[in-house]
Coordinates of C-alpha atoms in Angstrom, one line a residue:
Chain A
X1 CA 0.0 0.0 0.0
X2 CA 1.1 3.3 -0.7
X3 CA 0.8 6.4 1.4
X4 CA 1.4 9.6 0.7
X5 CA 2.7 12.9 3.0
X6 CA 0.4 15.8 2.8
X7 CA 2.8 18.8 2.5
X8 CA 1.8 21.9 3.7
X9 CA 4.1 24.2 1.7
X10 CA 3.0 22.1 -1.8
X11 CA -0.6 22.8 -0.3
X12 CA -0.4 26.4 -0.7
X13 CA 1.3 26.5 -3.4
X14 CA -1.9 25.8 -4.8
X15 CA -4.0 28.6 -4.2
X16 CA -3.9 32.1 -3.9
X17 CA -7.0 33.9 -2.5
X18 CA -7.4 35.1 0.5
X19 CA -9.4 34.4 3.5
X20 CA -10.9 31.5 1.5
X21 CA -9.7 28.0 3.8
X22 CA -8.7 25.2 2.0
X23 CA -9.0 22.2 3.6
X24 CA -5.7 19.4 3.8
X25 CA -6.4 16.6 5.6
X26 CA -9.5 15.1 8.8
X27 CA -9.2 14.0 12.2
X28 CA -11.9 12.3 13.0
X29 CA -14.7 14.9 12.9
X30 CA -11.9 17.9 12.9
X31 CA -10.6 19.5 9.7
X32 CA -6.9 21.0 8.9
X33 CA -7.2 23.8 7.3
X34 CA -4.7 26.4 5.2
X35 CA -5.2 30.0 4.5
X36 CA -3.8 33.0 3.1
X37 CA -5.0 36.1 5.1
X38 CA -4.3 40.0 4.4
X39 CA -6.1 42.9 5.2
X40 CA -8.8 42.9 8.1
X41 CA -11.2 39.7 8.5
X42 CA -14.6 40.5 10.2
X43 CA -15.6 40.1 14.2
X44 CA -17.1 36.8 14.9
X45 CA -17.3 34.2 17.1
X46 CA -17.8 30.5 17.2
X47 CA -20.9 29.6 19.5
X48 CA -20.1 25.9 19.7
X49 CA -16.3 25.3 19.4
X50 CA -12.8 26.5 20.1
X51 CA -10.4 27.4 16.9
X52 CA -6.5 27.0 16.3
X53 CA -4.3 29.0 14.6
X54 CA -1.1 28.3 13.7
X55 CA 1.4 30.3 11.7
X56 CA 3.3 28.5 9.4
X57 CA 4.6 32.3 7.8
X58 CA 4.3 35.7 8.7
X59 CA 2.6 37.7 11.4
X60 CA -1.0 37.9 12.4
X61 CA -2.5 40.0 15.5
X62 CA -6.5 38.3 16.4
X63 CA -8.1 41.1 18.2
X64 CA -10.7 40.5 21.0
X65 CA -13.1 43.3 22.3
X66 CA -10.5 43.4 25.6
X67 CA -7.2 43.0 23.9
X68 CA -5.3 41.2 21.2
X69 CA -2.7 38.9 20.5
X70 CA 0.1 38.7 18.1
X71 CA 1.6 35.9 16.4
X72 CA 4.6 35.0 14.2
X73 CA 5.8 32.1 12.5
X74 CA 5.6 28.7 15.1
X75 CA 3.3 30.4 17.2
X76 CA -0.1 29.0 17.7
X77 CA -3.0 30.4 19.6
X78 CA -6.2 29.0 20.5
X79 CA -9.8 30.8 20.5
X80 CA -11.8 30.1 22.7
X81 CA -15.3 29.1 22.0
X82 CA -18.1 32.1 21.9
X83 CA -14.9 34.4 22.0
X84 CA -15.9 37.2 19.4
X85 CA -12.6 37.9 17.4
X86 CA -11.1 39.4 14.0
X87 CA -8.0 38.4 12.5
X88 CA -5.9 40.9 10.6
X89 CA -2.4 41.0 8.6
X90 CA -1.0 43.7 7.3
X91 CA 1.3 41.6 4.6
X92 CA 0.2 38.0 3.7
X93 CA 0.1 35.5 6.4
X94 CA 0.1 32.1 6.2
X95 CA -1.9 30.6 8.0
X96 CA -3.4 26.5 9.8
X97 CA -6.4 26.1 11.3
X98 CA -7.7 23.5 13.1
X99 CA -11.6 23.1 13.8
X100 CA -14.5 20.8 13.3
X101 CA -15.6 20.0 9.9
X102 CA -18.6 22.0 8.8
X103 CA -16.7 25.4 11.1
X104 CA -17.9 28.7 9.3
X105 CA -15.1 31.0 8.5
X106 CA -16.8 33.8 9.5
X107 CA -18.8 31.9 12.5
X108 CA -22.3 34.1 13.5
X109 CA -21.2 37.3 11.2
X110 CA -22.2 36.1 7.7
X111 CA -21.4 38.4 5.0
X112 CA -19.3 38.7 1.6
X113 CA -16.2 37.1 3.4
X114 CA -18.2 33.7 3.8
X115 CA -16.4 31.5 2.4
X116 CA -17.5 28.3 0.8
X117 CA -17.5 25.3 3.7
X118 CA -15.2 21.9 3.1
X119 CA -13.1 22.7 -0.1
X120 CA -10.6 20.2 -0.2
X121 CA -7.2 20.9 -1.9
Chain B
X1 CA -6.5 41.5 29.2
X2 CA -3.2 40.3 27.9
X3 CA -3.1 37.0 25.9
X4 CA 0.0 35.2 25.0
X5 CA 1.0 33.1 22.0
X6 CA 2.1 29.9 22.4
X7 CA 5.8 29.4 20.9
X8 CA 6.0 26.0 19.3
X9 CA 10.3 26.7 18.9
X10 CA 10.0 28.0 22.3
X11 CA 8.3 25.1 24.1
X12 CA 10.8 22.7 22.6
X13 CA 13.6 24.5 24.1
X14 CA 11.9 23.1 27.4
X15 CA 12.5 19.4 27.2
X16 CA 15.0 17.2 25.6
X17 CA 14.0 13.4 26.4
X18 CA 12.8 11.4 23.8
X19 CA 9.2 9.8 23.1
X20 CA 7.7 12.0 25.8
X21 CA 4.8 13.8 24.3
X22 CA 4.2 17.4 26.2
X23 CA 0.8 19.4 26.2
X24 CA 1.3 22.9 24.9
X25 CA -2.1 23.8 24.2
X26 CA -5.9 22.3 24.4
X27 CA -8.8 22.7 21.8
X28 CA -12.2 21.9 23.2
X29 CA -11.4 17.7 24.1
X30 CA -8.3 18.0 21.6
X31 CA -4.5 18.5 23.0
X32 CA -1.4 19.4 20.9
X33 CA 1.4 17.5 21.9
X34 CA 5.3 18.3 21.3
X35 CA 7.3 15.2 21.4
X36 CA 11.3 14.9 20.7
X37 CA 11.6 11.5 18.9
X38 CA 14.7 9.2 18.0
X39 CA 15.2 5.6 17.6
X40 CA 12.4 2.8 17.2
X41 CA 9.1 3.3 19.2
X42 CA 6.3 0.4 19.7
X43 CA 4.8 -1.1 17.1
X44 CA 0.9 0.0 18.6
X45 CA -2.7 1.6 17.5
X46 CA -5.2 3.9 18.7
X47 CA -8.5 1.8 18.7
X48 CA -10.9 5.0 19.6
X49 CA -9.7 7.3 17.1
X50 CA -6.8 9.6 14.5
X51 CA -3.9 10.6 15.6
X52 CA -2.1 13.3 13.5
X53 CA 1.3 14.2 13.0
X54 CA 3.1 17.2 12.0
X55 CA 7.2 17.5 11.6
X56 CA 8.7 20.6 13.2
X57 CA 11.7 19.4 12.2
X58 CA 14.0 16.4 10.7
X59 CA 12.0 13.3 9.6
X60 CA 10.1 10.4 10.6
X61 CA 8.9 7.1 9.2
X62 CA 5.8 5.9 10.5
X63 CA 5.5 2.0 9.5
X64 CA 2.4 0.3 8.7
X65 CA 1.5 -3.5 8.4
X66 CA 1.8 -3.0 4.8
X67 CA 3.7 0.1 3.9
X68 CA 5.3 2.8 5.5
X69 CA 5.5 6.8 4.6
X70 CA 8.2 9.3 5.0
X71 CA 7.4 12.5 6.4
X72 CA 10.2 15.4 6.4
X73 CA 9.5 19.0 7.9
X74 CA 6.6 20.9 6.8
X75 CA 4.5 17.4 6.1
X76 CA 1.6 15.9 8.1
X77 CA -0.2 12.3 8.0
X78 CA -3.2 11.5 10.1
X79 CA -3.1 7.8 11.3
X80 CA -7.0 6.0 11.1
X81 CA -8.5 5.0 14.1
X82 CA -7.2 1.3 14.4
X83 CA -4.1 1.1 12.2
X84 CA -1.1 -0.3 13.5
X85 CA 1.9 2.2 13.2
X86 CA 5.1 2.5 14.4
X87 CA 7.4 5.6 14.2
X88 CA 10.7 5.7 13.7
X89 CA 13.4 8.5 13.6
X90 CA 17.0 7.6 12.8
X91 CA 17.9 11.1 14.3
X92 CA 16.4 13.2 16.3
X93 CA 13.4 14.6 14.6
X94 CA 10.9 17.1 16.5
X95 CA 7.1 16.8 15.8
X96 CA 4.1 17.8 17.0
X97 CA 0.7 15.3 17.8
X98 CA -3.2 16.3 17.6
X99 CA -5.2 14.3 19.2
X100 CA -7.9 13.6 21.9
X101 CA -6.9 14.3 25.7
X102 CA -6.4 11.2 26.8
X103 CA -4.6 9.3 24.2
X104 CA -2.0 7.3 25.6
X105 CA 1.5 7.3 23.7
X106 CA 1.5 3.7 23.2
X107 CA -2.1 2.9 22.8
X108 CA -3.5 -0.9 23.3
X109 CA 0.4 -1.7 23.4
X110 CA 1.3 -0.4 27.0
X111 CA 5.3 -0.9 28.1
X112 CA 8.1 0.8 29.2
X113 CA 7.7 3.2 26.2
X114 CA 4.1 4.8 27.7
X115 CA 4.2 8.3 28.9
X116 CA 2.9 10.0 31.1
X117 CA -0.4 11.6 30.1
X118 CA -1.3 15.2 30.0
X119 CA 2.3 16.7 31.1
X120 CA 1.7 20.4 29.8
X121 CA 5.3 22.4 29.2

């Protein structure tokens, strides 16, 4: 039987959008996925679940409504659930995140930056 | 309120013995592991559910009953619930494990080679 690697840097090599997720591999019922993120995402929040991000390259400050943290490459942070938030880079960021399948980008905001749910690359 | 990232690079600096998986972060019933890894580990599988792995650094085989795959830095496998692995570094290769709190190192093998569960660094 053959197995194969999935490699994260020939993963976003793939695509070039931005704040559109791409998912690279499940976990049971969680998803890995990768983004490229510039410019200022919208506040949201995740009713039901916590989210991960790590930084594979670049920087990327998630503000809260009481503070904000910032991250470089190797840092991760967790969100926790119900925790209203809004990701922002001022370059291109690249970035992981880990959540259950079917996790809305933009959580209970909606809007134009919706992006489409469980797009596998 | 002041938040804090957590520094993957930064929590390896912490620990140094090998095949002892350390908690650097939680993600609702989910815990990211850093492990230091060299040599042979147990032949073993995880009957309730994935593990993944990710390389920070250097390279890892994991074996399976019928194959094997190689993973280098920047790659990432998830092993199915039930499969028999066994990972194997001939130097010393840094990585980091997803998976549910709870999982034990070795799984339905036991032995000298289980750690401790739920260390945090």
């Amino acid at each position: 039987m053959r197995y194969e690697p999935v490699s994260i840097p020939e993963k976003f090599s793939k695509f070039s959008e931005h704040y559109r997720p791409k998912v690279i591999a499940q976990m049971n019922d969680y998803q890995f996925k990768l983004a490229r993120v510039q410019g200022d995402f919208v506040w949201h929040s995740h009713e039901h679940t916590d989210e991960t991000f790590l930084i594979v390259e670049g920087e990327l400050t998630i503000e809260f409504r009481d503070g904000q943290v910032k991250l470089k490459q190797g840092d991760m942070f967790v969100v926790p659930k119900g925790k209203e938030h809004r990701p922002r880079a001022a370059v291109e960021c690249k970035i992981m995140l880990i959540e259950p399948a079917g996790t809305v980008n933009t959580g209970d905001a909606g809007g134009e930056m919706t992006a489409p749910d469980d797009v596998w690359i």
